Amino acid sequence: MARGRAKTKIKEVRLSVWEIDSSIALEGVIDNLRLDYNLPISYLADRADLQERDKTLENGWHPANGETDFSINSLNIANTDIRYVHASGYYEKAESEQKAVINVNGTNNTVVPRHLRVFNRSCPTVFFEIESKVYALVEVSNSEESRVRSVLFGQGRGDNKKEEWKKINYKEILQFSWDSQFFYWLLSKIGSSFSHESDPEYTISLLDVSAVAQLTTEQEYDSTSKGANVLGSLPALSGLGTNQSVYEAGFAFQFPNMTLTLRMSDNSTCFINSSASNIIGENGESLNIEQDYVRVVLTIYGILLLTLKRKYNSDVANRLWTVSQEQFQRKNWALYVIRELCEENDISLDDVKGILPESNN
């Protein structure tokens, strides 16, 4: 029996961007990173027979890349100096009391060794400053976001609450939020290049569209297309041609010394395809994302996304992208689908005319 080809699993780096309270600068961020984030394991708090570490979840922040202390650094990209702090968040999760305290030889209060009941997680984070505001780029899964905000950003209750962080905004961050109209505009720009306002010679080229995720107008059906040259995919173009709402799209961008393939969501989240991205080092060597992590994430959020948003807003303001132009683009996508289906199914022009209302013949 023939076996289907196994799909290659794509390795992605998921980045969430959160807006730090406007009263907190990078210097204040460093102060907050030095706070005590440890938490007691509630069901072991009264166990006098245990070492303190055995009944504590050890959470906190550490300087990244083996540094001994937190520091504010600066990176120049596209003639733009971006100040940042690179840190790694660490937090622990404990098993339930039923699994951590067990019956051994008739004794009901034996605590399982710590390494079998406490598990650690990490979240690399880059705090950066743009236009006098500080944002956090957090590498974290969707399921762990809430816990990270609660444990490491002081947004929880009780022992988790850290007033020093004040309010963290993780929804509808204006600088990095997109709507369906923006995605339609960007999808129409394949093959185009964009220059950064601080350095006209710094060019960003849109090479390809690698994914489109859409919802019908009534949000009844959700469709996703992935792969190279998605704009040659009939399912993707059918959705675009019928004005479905785009909430996520993937693109391949060429930068000076860097090629990145990533998905952008309307909620500001980005997914970097590690396998399909390449970075060229200062000496011409090929690097992966982890080896030039800060430059990659700041290129995306500090340069790329802001450049695209400025260009989109400029095109709309100058009527270079209007409702009628979007409609014209959708019409071209729809006509492409019709032509491909006609060729595939040997449908003649007379066949098409036969199903159209008489007023359109």
Coordinates of C-alpha atoms in Angstrom, one line a residue:
M1 CA 0.0 0.0 0.0
A2 CA 1.4 3.4 -1.0
R3 CA 2.1 5.8 1.7
G4 CA 1.6 9.6 1.4
R5 CA 4.6 11.8 1.8
A6 CA 5.1 13.1 5.3
K7 CA 4.8 16.8 5.6
T8 CA 7.9 18.7 6.8
K9 CA 7.1 20.3 10.1
I10 CA 7.8 24.1 9.9
K11 CA 9.7 25.5 12.8
E12 CA 8.3 28.9 13.7
V13 CA 9.2 31.5 16.3
R14 CA 6.0 33.1 17.7
L15 CA 6.3 36.7 18.8
S16 CA 3.7 38.7 20.7
V17 CA 4.1 42.4 21.2
W18 CA 2.9 44.1 24.4
E19 CA 2.8 47.8 25.1
I20 CA 4.4 48.8 28.4
D21 CA 2.8 51.5 30.5
S22 CA 3.7 55.0 29.1
S23 CA 5.2 56.1 32.4
I24 CA 7.8 53.3 32.2
A25 CA 11.1 53.9 30.3
L26 CA 13.7 51.2 29.6
E27 CA 15.5 52.2 32.8
G28 CA 12.3 51.5 34.7
V29 CA 12.0 48.2 32.9
I30 CA 15.4 47.1 34.2
D31 CA 14.3 48.0 37.7
N32 CA 11.2 45.8 37.3
L33 CA 13.2 42.9 35.9
R34 CA 15.2 42.8 39.2
L35 CA 12.1 42.3 41.3
D36 CA 11.4 39.1 43.2
Y37 CA 8.9 36.9 41.3
N38 CA 9.1 33.7 43.3
L39 CA 5.8 32.3 44.4
P40 CA 4.9 29.8 47.2
I41 CA 3.4 26.4 46.2
S42 CA 0.2 26.9 48.2
Y43 CA -0.3 23.3 49.3
L44 CA 3.2 23.0 50.6
A45 CA 3.5 26.4 52.3
D46 CA 3.0 25.0 55.8
R47 CA 5.4 22.1 55.4
A48 CA 8.1 22.8 57.9
D49 CA 9.9 19.6 57.0
L50 CA 10.7 20.9 53.5
Q51 CA 13.5 23.2 52.3
E52 CA 12.3 26.6 51.1
R53 CA 13.2 25.8 47.5
D54 CA 11.1 22.6 47.6
K55 CA 7.9 24.6 48.3
T56 CA 8.6 27.6 46.0
L57 CA 8.2 28.3 42.3
E58 CA 11.3 30.1 41.2
N59 CA 10.3 32.7 38.7
G60 CA 12.2 35.7 37.4
W61 CA 14.2 37.5 34.8
H62 CA 17.8 36.9 33.8
P63 CA 20.1 38.9 31.4
A64 CA 20.2 37.2 28.0
N65 CA 23.3 35.7 26.3
G66 CA 25.1 35.0 29.6
E67 CA 25.5 38.6 30.6
T68 CA 25.9 39.3 34.3
D69 CA 23.5 42.2 34.5
F70 CA 20.7 43.9 32.6
S71 CA 21.8 46.7 30.3
I72 CA 20.4 49.1 27.7
N73 CA 21.9 48.6 24.3
S74 CA 21.4 50.2 21.0
L75 CA 21.2 48.7 17.5
N76 CA 21.3 50.7 14.3
I77 CA 19.1 49.4 11.5
A78 CA 18.2 51.5 8.5
N79 CA 20.0 54.5 9.9
T80 CA 17.7 54.2 13.0
D81 CA 19.1 53.7 16.5
I82 CA 16.8 51.4 18.5
R83 CA 17.4 51.2 22.2
Y84 CA 16.6 47.8 23.8
V85 CA 17.0 45.5 26.7
H86 CA 17.4 41.7 26.0
A87 CA 16.2 39.5 28.8
S88 CA 15.0 35.9 29.4
G89 CA 12.0 35.2 31.5
Y90 CA 11.9 32.0 33.5
Y91 CA 8.9 30.6 35.3
E92 CA 7.9 27.3 36.9
K93 CA 4.7 25.3 37.0
A94 CA 3.8 22.8 39.7
E95 CA 1.9 19.6 39.5
S96 CA -1.4 19.4 41.3
E97 CA -1.4 18.4 45.0
Q98 CA -2.9 15.0 44.1
K99 CA 0.1 14.2 41.9
A100 CA 2.8 16.0 44.1
V101 CA 1.8 14.6 47.5
I102 CA 1.4 10.8 47.4
N103 CA 1.0 7.7 49.6
V104 CA 4.2 5.8 50.2
N105 CA 4.3 2.8 52.5
G106 CA 1.0 3.9 54.1
T107 CA 2.1 7.5 54.6
N108 CA -0.2 10.0 52.8
N109 CA 2.0 13.1 52.9
T110 CA 5.1 12.1 51.0
V111 CA 6.2 14.9 48.7
V112 CA 7.5 13.8 45.3
P113 CA 11.1 15.0 44.5
R114 CA 11.1 18.5 43.1
H115 CA 12.4 17.7 39.7
L116 CA 9.4 15.3 39.2
R117 CA 6.7 17.8 40.1
V118 CA 8.0 21.2 39.1
F119 CA 8.6 22.1 35.4
N120 CA 10.3 25.2 34.0
R121 CA 9.5 27.4 31.0
S122 CA 11.4 30.3 29.4
C123 CA 10.4 33.2 27.2
P124 CA 13.1 35.2 25.5
T125 CA 12.0 38.9 25.5
V126 CA 13.3 42.1 23.8
F127 CA 12.1 45.3 25.3
F128 CA 12.6 48.1 22.8
E129 CA 11.8 51.8 22.5
I130 CA 10.1 53.4 19.5
E131 CA 8.9 57.1 19.5
S132 CA 9.3 57.4 23.3
K133 CA 7.2 54.3 24.0
V134 CA 8.4 50.9 25.2
Y135 CA 7.2 47.6 23.9
A136 CA 8.0 44.0 24.8
L137 CA 8.5 41.4 22.1
V138 CA 7.8 38.1 23.9
E139 CA 8.5 34.7 22.4
V140 CA 5.7 32.7 23.9
S141 CA 2.9 30.3 22.9
N142 CA -0.7 31.4 22.8
S143 CA -1.6 29.1 25.6
E144 CA 1.2 30.5 27.9
E145 CA 0.7 34.2 27.2
S146 CA -1.7 34.8 30.1
R147 CA 0.5 33.1 32.6
V148 CA 3.6 35.0 31.5
R149 CA 1.8 38.3 31.9
S150 CA 0.5 37.2 35.3
V151 CA 3.8 35.8 36.7
L152 CA 6.5 37.9 35.0
F153 CA 4.8 41.2 34.1
G154 CA 2.9 41.7 37.4
Q155 CA -0.6 41.5 35.9
G156 CA -1.9 38.8 38.2
R157 CA -3.6 38.9 41.6
G158 CA -2.3 38.5 45.1
D159 CA 1.3 37.4 45.1
N160 CA 1.4 37.8 41.4
K161 CA 0.5 41.4 41.4
K162 CA 3.4 43.8 40.8
E163 CA 2.3 47.4 40.9
E164 CA 5.6 48.5 39.4
W165 CA 4.6 47.3 36.0
K166 CA 1.3 49.2 36.2
K167 CA -0.9 48.3 33.1
I168 CA 0.3 46.1 30.2
N169 CA -1.6 46.6 27.0
Y170 CA -1.7 43.4 24.9
K171 CA -4.8 44.1 22.8
E172 CA -5.3 46.4 19.9
I173 CA -1.8 47.9 20.0
L174 CA -2.2 50.8 17.5
Q175 CA 1.3 50.8 16.1
F176 CA 1.1 47.1 15.2
S177 CA -2.5 46.3 14.5
W178 CA -3.8 45.6 11.0
D179 CA -7.2 45.2 9.3
S180 CA -8.4 43.3 6.3
Q181 CA -8.0 46.3 4.0
F182 CA -4.3 46.5 5.0
F183 CA -3.8 42.9 4.1
Y184 CA -5.6 43.4 0.7
W185 CA -3.2 46.3 0.0
L186 CA -0.1 44.3 0.9
L187 CA -1.2 41.3 -1.1
S188 CA -1.5 43.5 -4.1
K189 CA 2.1 44.7 -3.6
I190 CA 3.9 41.4 -4.4
G191 CA 7.1 42.3 -6.3
S192 CA 7.2 45.8 -4.8
S193 CA 9.9 47.4 -2.8
F194 CA 9.7 49.8 0.1
S195 CA 12.3 52.3 1.4
H196 CA 12.7 53.2 5.0
E197 CA 12.1 56.9 5.8
S198 CA 15.4 57.3 7.6
D199 CA 17.5 55.6 4.9
P200 CA 16.2 55.6 1.3
E201 CA 18.9 53.1 0.4
Y202 CA 17.6 50.6 2.9
T203 CA 15.2 48.6 0.7
I204 CA 12.6 46.0 1.7
S205 CA 11.4 43.8 -1.1
L206 CA 8.2 41.8 -1.0
L207 CA 9.2 38.5 -2.8
D208 CA 6.3 36.2 -2.3
V209 CA 3.0 35.5 -0.4
S210 CA 3.3 32.3 1.6
A211 CA -0.1 32.2 3.5
V212 CA -3.6 33.7 3.6
A213 CA -6.1 33.1 6.3
Q214 CA -9.7 34.3 5.6
L215 CA -13.2 34.4 7.1
T216 CA -16.4 34.8 5.2
T217 CA -18.4 38.0 5.7
E218 CA -20.7 36.2 8.2
Q219 CA -17.6 34.6 9.8
E220 CA -19.2 31.2 9.1
Y221 CA -16.3 29.6 7.3
D222 CA -12.5 29.8 7.9
S223 CA -10.0 28.9 5.2
T224 CA -6.3 28.9 5.2
S225 CA -3.9 28.5 2.3
K226 CA -0.1 28.0 2.8
G227 CA 2.9 27.4 0.6
A228 CA 5.0 29.1 -2.0
N229 CA 3.1 31.4 -4.4
V230 CA -0.2 31.4 -2.6
L231 CA -1.5 34.0 -5.0
G232 CA -1.4 31.2 -7.6
S233 CA -3.7 29.1 -5.4
L234 CA -7.3 28.9 -6.5
P235 CA -8.8 28.5 -3.0
A236 CA -6.9 31.5 -1.8
L237 CA -7.8 33.7 -4.8
S238 CA -11.4 32.5 -4.7
G239 CA -11.7 33.9 -1.1
L240 CA -10.0 37.1 -2.0
G241 CA -12.2 37.5 -5.1
T242 CA -15.3 37.3 -2.9
N243 CA -14.0 39.9 -0.4
Q244 CA -13.5 37.5 2.5
S245 CA -12.0 39.1 5.6
V246 CA -8.2 38.4 5.8
Y247 CA -7.0 38.1 9.4
E248 CA -3.5 36.7 8.8
A249 CA -1.1 36.5 5.9
G250 CA 2.4 35.2 5.3
F251 CA 5.1 36.9 3.2
A252 CA 8.7 36.5 2.2
F253 CA 10.7 39.8 2.5
Q254 CA 14.2 40.6 1.3
F255 CA 16.2 43.0 3.4
P256 CA 19.8 44.0 3.2
N257 CA 21.7 40.9 4.4
M258 CA 18.5 39.2 5.5
T259 CA 15.6 37.2 4.0
L260 CA 12.6 36.5 6.3
T261 CA 9.5 34.5 5.8
L262 CA 6.8 35.3 8.3
R263 CA 3.1 35.3 9.0
M264 CA 1.5 38.5 10.3
S265 CA -1.8 38.4 12.3
D266 CA -4.2 41.2 12.7
N267 CA -3.6 41.1 16.5
S268 CA 0.1 42.1 16.0
T269 CA 1.4 38.5 16.5
C270 CA 4.2 37.4 14.1
F271 CA 5.4 33.9 13.3
I272 CA 8.9 33.7 11.8
N273 CA 9.5 30.6 9.6
S274 CA 13.0 29.7 10.8
S275 CA 13.6 27.1 8.1
A276 CA 12.8 29.5 5.2
S277 CA 14.7 32.5 6.7
N278 CA 18.3 33.4 6.2
I279 CA 20.6 36.0 7.8
I280 CA 24.0 37.0 6.4
G281 CA 26.5 38.0 9.1
E282 CA 29.1 40.8 9.0
N283 CA 31.7 38.5 7.6
G284 CA 29.4 37.0 5.0
E285 CA 28.6 33.9 7.0
S286 CA 25.1 32.4 7.1
L287 CA 23.3 32.7 10.4
N288 CA 20.1 31.3 11.8
I289 CA 17.5 33.4 13.7
E290 CA 18.8 32.4 17.1
Q291 CA 22.3 33.6 16.3
D292 CA 21.2 37.1 15.4
Y293 CA 18.0 37.1 17.4
V294 CA 17.8 40.8 18.5
R295 CA 18.5 42.1 15.0
V296 CA 15.9 39.9 13.5
V297 CA 13.0 40.8 15.9
L298 CA 13.9 44.5 15.8
T299 CA 14.1 44.5 12.0
I300 CA 10.5 43.1 12.0
Y301 CA 8.9 45.3 14.6
G302 CA 11.2 48.3 14.6
I303 CA 11.6 48.6 10.8
L304 CA 9.4 46.4 8.6
L305 CA 6.0 46.7 10.2
L306 CA 6.2 50.4 10.8
T307 CA 7.5 51.0 7.2
L308 CA 4.6 49.0 5.8
K309 CA 2.0 50.8 7.9
R310 CA 3.4 54.2 7.0
K311 CA 3.3 53.3 3.3
Y312 CA -0.2 52.0 3.5
N313 CA -1.5 55.1 5.4
S314 CA 0.3 57.3 2.8
D315 CA -1.3 55.4 -0.1
V316 CA -4.7 55.7 1.4
A317 CA -4.3 59.4 2.3
N318 CA -3.0 60.2 -1.2
R319 CA -5.7 58.1 -2.9
L320 CA -3.2 55.7 -4.3
W321 CA -5.2 52.9 -2.7
T322 CA -8.9 53.4 -2.8
V323 CA -12.1 51.2 -2.5
S324 CA -12.4 51.1 -6.3
Q325 CA -8.8 50.0 -6.6
E326 CA -9.3 47.2 -4.1
Q327 CA -12.4 46.2 -6.0
F328 CA -10.4 46.2 -9.3
Q329 CA -7.7 44.0 -7.7
R330 CA -10.4 41.5 -6.4
K331 CA -11.9 41.4 -9.8
N332 CA -8.6 40.5 -11.4
W333 CA -8.1 37.7 -8.8
A334 CA -11.6 36.4 -9.5
L335 CA -11.1 36.5 -13.3
Y336 CA -7.9 34.5 -12.8
V337 CA -9.8 31.8 -10.9
I338 CA -12.5 31.7 -13.6
R339 CA -10.0 31.4 -16.3
E340 CA -8.1 28.6 -14.6
L341 CA -11.3 26.7 -13.8
C342 CA -12.5 27.0 -17.4
E343 CA -9.2 25.7 -18.7
E344 CA -9.2 22.8 -16.2
N345 CA -12.7 21.7 -17.0
D346 CA -12.8 22.5 -20.7
I347 CA -15.5 25.2 -20.2
S348 CA -16.2 27.4 -23.2
L349 CA -17.3 31.0 -23.3
D350 CA -20.7 29.9 -24.4
D351 CA -20.9 27.6 -21.4
V352 CA -20.2 30.6 -19.1
K353 CA -22.7 32.8 -20.9
G354 CA -25.3 30.1 -20.5
I355 CA -25.3 30.4 -16.7
L356 CA -25.2 34.2 -16.5
P357 CA -28.3 36.3 -16.1
E358 CA -29.6 37.5 -19.5
S359 CA -28.8 41.1 -18.5
N360 CA -25.1 40.2 -18.3
N361 CA -24.9 38.5 -21.7

